[in-house]
mmCIF file of C-alpha atoms and ligand atoms in Angstrom:
data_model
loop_
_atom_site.group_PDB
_atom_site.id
_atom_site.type_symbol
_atom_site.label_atom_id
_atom_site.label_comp_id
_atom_site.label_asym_id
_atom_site.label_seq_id
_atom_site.Cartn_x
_atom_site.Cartn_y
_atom_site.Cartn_z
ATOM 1 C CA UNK A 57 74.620 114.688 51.495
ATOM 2 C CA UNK A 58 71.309 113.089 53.438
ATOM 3 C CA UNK A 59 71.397 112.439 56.441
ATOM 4 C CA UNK A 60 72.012 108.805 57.026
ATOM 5 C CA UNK A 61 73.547 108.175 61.212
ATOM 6 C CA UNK A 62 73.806 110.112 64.012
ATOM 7 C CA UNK A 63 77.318 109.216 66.172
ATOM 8 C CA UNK A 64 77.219 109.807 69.640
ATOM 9 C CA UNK A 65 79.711 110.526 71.998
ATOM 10 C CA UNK A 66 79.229 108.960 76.105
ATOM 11 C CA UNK A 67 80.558 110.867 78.773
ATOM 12 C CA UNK A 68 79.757 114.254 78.708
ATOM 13 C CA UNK A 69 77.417 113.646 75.907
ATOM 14 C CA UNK A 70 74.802 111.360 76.970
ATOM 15 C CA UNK A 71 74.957 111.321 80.797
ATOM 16 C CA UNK A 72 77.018 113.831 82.519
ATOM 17 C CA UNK A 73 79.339 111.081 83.845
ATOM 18 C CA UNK A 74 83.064 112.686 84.755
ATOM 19 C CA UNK A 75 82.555 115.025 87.973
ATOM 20 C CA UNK A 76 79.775 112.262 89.815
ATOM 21 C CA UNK A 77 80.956 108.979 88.041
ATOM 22 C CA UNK A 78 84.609 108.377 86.624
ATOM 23 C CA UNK A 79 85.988 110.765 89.643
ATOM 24 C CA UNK A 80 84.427 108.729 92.491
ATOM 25 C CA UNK A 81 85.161 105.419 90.562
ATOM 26 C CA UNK A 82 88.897 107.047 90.162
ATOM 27 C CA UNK A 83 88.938 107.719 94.083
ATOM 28 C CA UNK A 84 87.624 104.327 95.204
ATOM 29 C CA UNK A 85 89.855 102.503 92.902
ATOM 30 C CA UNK A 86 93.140 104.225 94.374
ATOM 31 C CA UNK A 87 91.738 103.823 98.262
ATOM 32 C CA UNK A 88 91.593 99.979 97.133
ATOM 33 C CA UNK A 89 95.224 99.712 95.758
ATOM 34 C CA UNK A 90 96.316 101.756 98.479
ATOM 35 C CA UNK A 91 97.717 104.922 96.951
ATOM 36 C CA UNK A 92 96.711 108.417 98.886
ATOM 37 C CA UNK A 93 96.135 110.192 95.744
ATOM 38 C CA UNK A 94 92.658 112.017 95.330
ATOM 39 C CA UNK A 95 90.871 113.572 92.279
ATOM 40 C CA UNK A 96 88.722 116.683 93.941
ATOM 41 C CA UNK A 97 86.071 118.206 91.278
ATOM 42 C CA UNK A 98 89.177 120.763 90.947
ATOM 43 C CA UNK A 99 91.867 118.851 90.142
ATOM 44 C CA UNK A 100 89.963 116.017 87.626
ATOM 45 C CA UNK A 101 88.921 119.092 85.672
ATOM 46 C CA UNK A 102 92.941 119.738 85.012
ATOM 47 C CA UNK A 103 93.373 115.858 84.154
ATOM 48 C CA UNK A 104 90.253 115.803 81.549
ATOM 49 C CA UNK A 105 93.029 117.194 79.425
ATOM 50 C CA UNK A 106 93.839 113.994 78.854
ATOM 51 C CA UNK A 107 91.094 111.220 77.395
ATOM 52 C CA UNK A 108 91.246 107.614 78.742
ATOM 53 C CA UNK A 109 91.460 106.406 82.021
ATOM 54 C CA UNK A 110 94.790 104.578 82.011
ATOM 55 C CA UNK A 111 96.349 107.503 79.996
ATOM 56 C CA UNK A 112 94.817 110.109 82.243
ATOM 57 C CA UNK A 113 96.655 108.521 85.636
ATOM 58 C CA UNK A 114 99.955 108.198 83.917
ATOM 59 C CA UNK A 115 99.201 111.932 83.404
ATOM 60 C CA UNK A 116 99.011 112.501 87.043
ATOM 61 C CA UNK A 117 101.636 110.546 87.931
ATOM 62 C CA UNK A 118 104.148 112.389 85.520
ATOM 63 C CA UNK A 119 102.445 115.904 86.134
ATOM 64 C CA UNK A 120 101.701 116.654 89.188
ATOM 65 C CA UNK A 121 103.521 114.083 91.836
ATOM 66 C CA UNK A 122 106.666 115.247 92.969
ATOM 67 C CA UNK A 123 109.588 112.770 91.432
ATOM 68 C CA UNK A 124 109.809 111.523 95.202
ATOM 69 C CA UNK A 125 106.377 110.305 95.068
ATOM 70 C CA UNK A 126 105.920 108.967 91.595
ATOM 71 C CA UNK A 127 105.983 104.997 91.819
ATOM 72 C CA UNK A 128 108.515 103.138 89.610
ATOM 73 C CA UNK A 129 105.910 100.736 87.627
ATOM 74 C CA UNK A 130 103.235 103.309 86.412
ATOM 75 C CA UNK A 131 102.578 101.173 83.604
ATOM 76 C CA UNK A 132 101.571 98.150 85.277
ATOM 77 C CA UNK A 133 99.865 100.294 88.204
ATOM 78 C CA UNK A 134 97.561 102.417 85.691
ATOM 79 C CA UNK A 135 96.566 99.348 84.499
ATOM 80 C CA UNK A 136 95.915 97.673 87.558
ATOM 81 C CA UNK A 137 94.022 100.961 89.134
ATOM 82 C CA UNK A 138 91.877 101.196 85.681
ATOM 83 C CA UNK A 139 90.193 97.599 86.217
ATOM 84 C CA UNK A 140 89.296 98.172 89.711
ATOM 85 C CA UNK A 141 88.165 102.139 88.878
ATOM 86 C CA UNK A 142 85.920 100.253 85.793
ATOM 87 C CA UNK A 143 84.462 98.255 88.167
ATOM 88 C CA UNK A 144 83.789 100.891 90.247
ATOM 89 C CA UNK A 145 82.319 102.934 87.947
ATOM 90 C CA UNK A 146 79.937 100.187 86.721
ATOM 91 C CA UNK A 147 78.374 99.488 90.415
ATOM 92 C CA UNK A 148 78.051 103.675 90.478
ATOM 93 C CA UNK A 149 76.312 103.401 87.259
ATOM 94 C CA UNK A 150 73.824 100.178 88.443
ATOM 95 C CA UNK A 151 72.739 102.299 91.401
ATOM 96 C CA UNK A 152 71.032 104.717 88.864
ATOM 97 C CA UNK A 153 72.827 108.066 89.649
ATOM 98 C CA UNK A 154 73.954 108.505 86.143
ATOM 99 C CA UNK A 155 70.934 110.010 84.149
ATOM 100 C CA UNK A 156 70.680 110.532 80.314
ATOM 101 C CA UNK A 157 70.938 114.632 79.545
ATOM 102 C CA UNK A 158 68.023 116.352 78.539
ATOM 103 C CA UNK A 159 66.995 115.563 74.987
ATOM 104 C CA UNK A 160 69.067 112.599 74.456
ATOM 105 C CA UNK A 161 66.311 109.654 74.770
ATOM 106 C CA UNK A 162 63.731 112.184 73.105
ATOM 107 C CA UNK A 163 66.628 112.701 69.942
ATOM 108 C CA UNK A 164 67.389 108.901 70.245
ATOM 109 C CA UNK A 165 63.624 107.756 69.880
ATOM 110 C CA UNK A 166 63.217 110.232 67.081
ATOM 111 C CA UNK A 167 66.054 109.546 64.868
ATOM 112 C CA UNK A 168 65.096 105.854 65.580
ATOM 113 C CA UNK A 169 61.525 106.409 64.182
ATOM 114 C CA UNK A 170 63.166 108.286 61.107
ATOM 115 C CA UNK A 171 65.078 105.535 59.836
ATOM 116 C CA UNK A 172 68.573 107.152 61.323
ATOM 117 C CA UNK A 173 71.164 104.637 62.149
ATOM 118 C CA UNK A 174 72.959 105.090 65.704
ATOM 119 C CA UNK A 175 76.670 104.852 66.883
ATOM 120 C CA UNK A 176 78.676 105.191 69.740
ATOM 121 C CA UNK A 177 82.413 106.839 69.729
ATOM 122 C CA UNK A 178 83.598 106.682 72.728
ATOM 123 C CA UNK A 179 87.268 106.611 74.986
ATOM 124 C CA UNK A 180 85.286 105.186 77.776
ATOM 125 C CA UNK A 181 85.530 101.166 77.912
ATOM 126 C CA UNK A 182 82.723 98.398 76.349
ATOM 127 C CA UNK A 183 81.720 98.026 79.741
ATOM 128 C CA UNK A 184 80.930 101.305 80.850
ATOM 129 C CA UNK A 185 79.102 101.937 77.503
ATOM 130 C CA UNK A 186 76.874 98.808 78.148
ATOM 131 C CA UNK A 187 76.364 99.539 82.234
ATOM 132 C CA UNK A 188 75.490 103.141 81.343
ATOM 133 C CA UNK A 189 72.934 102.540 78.435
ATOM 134 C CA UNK A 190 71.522 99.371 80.283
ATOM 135 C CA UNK A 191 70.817 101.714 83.361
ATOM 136 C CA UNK A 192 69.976 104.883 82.158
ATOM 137 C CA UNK A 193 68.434 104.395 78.606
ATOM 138 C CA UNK A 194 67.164 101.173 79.533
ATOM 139 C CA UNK A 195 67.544 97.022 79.402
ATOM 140 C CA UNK A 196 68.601 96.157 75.870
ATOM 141 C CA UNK A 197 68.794 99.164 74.375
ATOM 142 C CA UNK A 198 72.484 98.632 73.793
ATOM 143 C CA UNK A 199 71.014 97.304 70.407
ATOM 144 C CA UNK A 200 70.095 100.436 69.158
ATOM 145 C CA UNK A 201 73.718 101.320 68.176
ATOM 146 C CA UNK A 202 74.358 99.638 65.464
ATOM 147 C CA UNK A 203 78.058 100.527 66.062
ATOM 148 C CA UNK A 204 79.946 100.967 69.474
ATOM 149 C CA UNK A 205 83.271 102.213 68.965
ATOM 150 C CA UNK A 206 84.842 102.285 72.387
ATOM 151 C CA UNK A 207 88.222 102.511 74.047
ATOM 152 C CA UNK A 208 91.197 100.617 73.072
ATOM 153 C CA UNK A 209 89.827 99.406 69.709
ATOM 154 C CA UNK A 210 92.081 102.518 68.132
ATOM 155 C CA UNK A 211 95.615 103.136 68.880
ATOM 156 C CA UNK A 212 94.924 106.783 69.522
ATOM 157 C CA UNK A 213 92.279 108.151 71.807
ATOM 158 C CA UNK A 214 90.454 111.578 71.062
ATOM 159 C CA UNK A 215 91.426 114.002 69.954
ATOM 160 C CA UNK A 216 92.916 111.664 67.913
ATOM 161 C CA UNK A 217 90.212 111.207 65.212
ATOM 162 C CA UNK A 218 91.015 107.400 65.333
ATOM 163 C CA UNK A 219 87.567 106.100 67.058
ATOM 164 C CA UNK A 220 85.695 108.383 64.787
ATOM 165 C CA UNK A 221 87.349 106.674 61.326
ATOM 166 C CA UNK A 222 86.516 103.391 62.917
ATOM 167 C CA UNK A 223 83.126 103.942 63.639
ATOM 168 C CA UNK A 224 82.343 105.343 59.508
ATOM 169 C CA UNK A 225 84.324 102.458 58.715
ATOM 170 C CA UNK A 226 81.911 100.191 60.164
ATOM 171 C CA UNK A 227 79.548 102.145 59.530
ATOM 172 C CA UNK A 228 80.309 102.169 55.858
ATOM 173 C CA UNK A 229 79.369 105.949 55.336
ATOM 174 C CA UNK A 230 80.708 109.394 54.512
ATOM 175 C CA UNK A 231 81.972 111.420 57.188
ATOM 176 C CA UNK A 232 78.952 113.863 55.776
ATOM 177 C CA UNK A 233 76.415 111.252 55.777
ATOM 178 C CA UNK A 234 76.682 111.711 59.819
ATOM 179 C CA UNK A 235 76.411 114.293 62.745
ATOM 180 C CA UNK A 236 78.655 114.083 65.714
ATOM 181 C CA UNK A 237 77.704 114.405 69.365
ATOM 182 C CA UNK A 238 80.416 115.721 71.445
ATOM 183 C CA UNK A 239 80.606 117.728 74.510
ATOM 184 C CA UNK A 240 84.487 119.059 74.659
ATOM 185 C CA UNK A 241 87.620 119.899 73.235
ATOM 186 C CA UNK A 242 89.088 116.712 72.809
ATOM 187 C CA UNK A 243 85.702 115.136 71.595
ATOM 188 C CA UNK A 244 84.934 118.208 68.723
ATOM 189 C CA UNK A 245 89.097 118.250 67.787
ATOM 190 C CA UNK A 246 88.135 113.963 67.099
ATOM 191 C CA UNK A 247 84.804 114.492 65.333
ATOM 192 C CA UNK A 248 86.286 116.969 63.296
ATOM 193 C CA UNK A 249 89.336 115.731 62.909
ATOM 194 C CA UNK A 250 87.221 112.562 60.864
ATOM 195 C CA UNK A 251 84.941 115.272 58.439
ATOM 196 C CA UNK A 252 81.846 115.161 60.705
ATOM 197 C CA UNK A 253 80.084 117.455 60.949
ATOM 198 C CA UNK A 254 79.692 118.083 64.942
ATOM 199 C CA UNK A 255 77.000 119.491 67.431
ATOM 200 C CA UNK A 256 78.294 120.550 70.739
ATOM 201 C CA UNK A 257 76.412 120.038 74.281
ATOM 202 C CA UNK A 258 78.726 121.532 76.816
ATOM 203 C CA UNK A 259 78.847 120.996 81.135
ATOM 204 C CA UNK A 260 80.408 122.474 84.055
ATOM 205 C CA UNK A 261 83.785 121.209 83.143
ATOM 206 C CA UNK A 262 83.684 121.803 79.255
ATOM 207 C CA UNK A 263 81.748 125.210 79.014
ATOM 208 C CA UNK A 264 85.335 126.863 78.323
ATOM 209 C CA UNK A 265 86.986 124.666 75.928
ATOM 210 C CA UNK A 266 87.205 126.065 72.062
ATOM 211 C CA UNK A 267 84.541 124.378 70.040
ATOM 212 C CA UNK A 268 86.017 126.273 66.169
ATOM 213 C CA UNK A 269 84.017 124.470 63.726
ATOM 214 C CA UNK A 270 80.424 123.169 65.331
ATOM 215 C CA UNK A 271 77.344 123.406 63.551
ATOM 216 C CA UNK A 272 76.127 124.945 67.166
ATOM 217 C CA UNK A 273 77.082 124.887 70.886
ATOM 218 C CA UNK A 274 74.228 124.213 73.108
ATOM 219 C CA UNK A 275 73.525 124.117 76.703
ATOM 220 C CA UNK A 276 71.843 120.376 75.917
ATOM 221 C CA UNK A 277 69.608 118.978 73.291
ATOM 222 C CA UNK A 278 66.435 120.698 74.793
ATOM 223 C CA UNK A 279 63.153 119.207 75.395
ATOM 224 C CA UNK A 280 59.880 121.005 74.160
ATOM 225 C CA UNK A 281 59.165 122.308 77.644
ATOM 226 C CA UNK A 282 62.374 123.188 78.452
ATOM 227 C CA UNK A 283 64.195 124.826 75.266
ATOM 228 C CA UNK A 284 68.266 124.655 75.445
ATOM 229 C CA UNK A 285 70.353 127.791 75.347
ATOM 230 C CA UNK A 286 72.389 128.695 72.266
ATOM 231 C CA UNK A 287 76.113 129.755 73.069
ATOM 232 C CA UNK A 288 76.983 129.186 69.417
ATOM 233 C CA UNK A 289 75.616 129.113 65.938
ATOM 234 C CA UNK A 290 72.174 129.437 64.478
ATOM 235 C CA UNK A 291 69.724 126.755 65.044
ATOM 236 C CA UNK A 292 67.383 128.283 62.068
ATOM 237 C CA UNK A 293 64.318 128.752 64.281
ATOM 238 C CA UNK A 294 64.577 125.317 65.989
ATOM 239 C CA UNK A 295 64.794 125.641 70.040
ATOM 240 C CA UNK A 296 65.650 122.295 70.311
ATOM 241 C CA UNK A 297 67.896 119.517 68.550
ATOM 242 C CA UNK A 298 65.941 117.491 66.983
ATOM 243 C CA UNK A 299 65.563 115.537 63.265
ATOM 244 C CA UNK A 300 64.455 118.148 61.445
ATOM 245 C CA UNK A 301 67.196 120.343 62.246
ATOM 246 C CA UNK A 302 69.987 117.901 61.972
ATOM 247 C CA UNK A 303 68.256 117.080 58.364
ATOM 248 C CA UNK A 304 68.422 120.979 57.253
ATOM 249 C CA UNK A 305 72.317 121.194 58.295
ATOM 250 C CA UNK A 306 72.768 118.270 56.411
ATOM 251 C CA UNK A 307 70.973 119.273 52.996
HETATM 252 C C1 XBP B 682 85.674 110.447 78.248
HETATM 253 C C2 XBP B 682 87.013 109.963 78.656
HETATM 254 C C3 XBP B 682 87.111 108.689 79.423
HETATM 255 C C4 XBP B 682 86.415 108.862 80.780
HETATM 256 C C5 XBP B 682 86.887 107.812 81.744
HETATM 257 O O1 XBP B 682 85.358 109.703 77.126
HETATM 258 O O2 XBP B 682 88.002 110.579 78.325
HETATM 259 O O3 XBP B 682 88.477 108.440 79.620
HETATM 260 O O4 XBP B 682 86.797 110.123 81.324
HETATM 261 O O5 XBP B 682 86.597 106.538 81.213
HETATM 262 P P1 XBP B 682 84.302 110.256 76.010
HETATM 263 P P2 XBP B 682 87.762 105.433 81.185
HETATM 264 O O6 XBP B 682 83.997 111.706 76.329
HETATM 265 O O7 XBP B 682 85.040 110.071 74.693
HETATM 266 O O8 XBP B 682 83.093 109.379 76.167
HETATM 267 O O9 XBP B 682 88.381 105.428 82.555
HETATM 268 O O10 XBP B 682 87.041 104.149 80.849
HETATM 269 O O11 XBP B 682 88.694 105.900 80.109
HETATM 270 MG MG1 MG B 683 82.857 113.329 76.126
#
């Protein structure tokens, strides 16, 4: 099939978000409801397990509190904690410490000069998509994805392939008219999971996850100067990701 969008994943994917940006937002958020729980880098790479913010407290809560400490109203707590940690995260973001990856805004321009349409599947929230692309890929370039699939549009987050489904829906296209962006387990078991085919870039907390299926595993997208490592798969000669390589896995 050609070639026709590329569907990006957010955290992990296009800024390396989790360890410097959801776990401080995550820490502030419980300091300002008053709970003494805290997320080290440790312990938040046990709850990535589980996708979603709200979801990934309840997880906490119900895994590794003692029943004596667990409070009674999780439900209305998560959701409570989640709007001040989104907040949170979205100041962290506007102070510029969340960068793009290497290669993203280099693949993003590209694919944008070739005629390929964009996306966004995400289980991050609207808001963080928009905070993150306004200050790290730049004012306005939210309009670049023709699609944002984020959140709680879909009953079930990855690696449920819901977000994926609704994002080709909207997208009216093939699963095989697309690549995938993904950096972990959860994200590749999604893409997958919705027939696309899917290029891995790991980090520190998804190097070890099982990526069965991707058309490669990379260290990042690469930039000319500064070629990415291959951990899986055969990039035909290429020595970064770029157009002309997603094209000739596509044909
Ligand atoms: C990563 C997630 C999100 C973030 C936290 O999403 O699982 O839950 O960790 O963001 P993806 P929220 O890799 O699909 O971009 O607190 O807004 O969920
Ligand atoms: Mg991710």
């Amino acid at each position: 099939m050609t070639l026709k969008a590329l569907i990006f994943d957010v955290d992990g994917t296009l800024s390396d978000t989790e360890r410097d940006g959801h776990r401080p937002a995550f820490n502030a958020a419980f300091a300002e409801v008053g709970v003494d729980w805290h997320w080290d880098e440790a312990l938040y790479g046990k709850l990535l397990a589980v996708t979603g913010g709200k979801e990934r407290i309840k997880y906490y809560v119900e895994s590794f509190l003692p029943p004596e400490r667990r409070p009674q109203n999780i439900e209305q707590l998560a959701a409570d904690i989640h709007r001040i940690k989104t907040r949170c995260y979205m100041e962290l973001v506007s102070q510029g410490g969340l960068p793009l990856r290497p290669g993203v805004r280099r693949l993003l321009e590209d694919a944008r000069a070739a005629g390929l349409r964009l996306a966004i599947a995400t289980t991050t929230t609207p808001a963080n998509v928009a905070a993150l692309l306004q200050h790290s890929l730049g004012a306005g370039t939210e309009s670049w994805f023709e699609v944002i699939a984020a959140g709680d549009i879909v009953p079930a987050k990855k690696p449920a392939p819901d977000i994926y489904v609704w994002a080709l829906d909207a997208l009216k296209l093939a699963p095989t008219e697309c690549v995938a962006f993904e950096d972990s387990g959860n994200g590749i078991r999604a893409s997958l999971g919705a027939g696309i085919p899917t290029l891995v870039s790991v980090n520190g907390y998804t190097l070890d996850d099982q990526f069965d299926g991707a058309l490669a595993v990379v260290s990042d997208l690469g930039e000319p100067e500064a070629p990415c490592q291959v951990l899986q798969g055969d990039l035909t000669g290429a020595s970064i990701i770029d157009v002309a390589l997603l094209k000739r896995w596509s044909d």
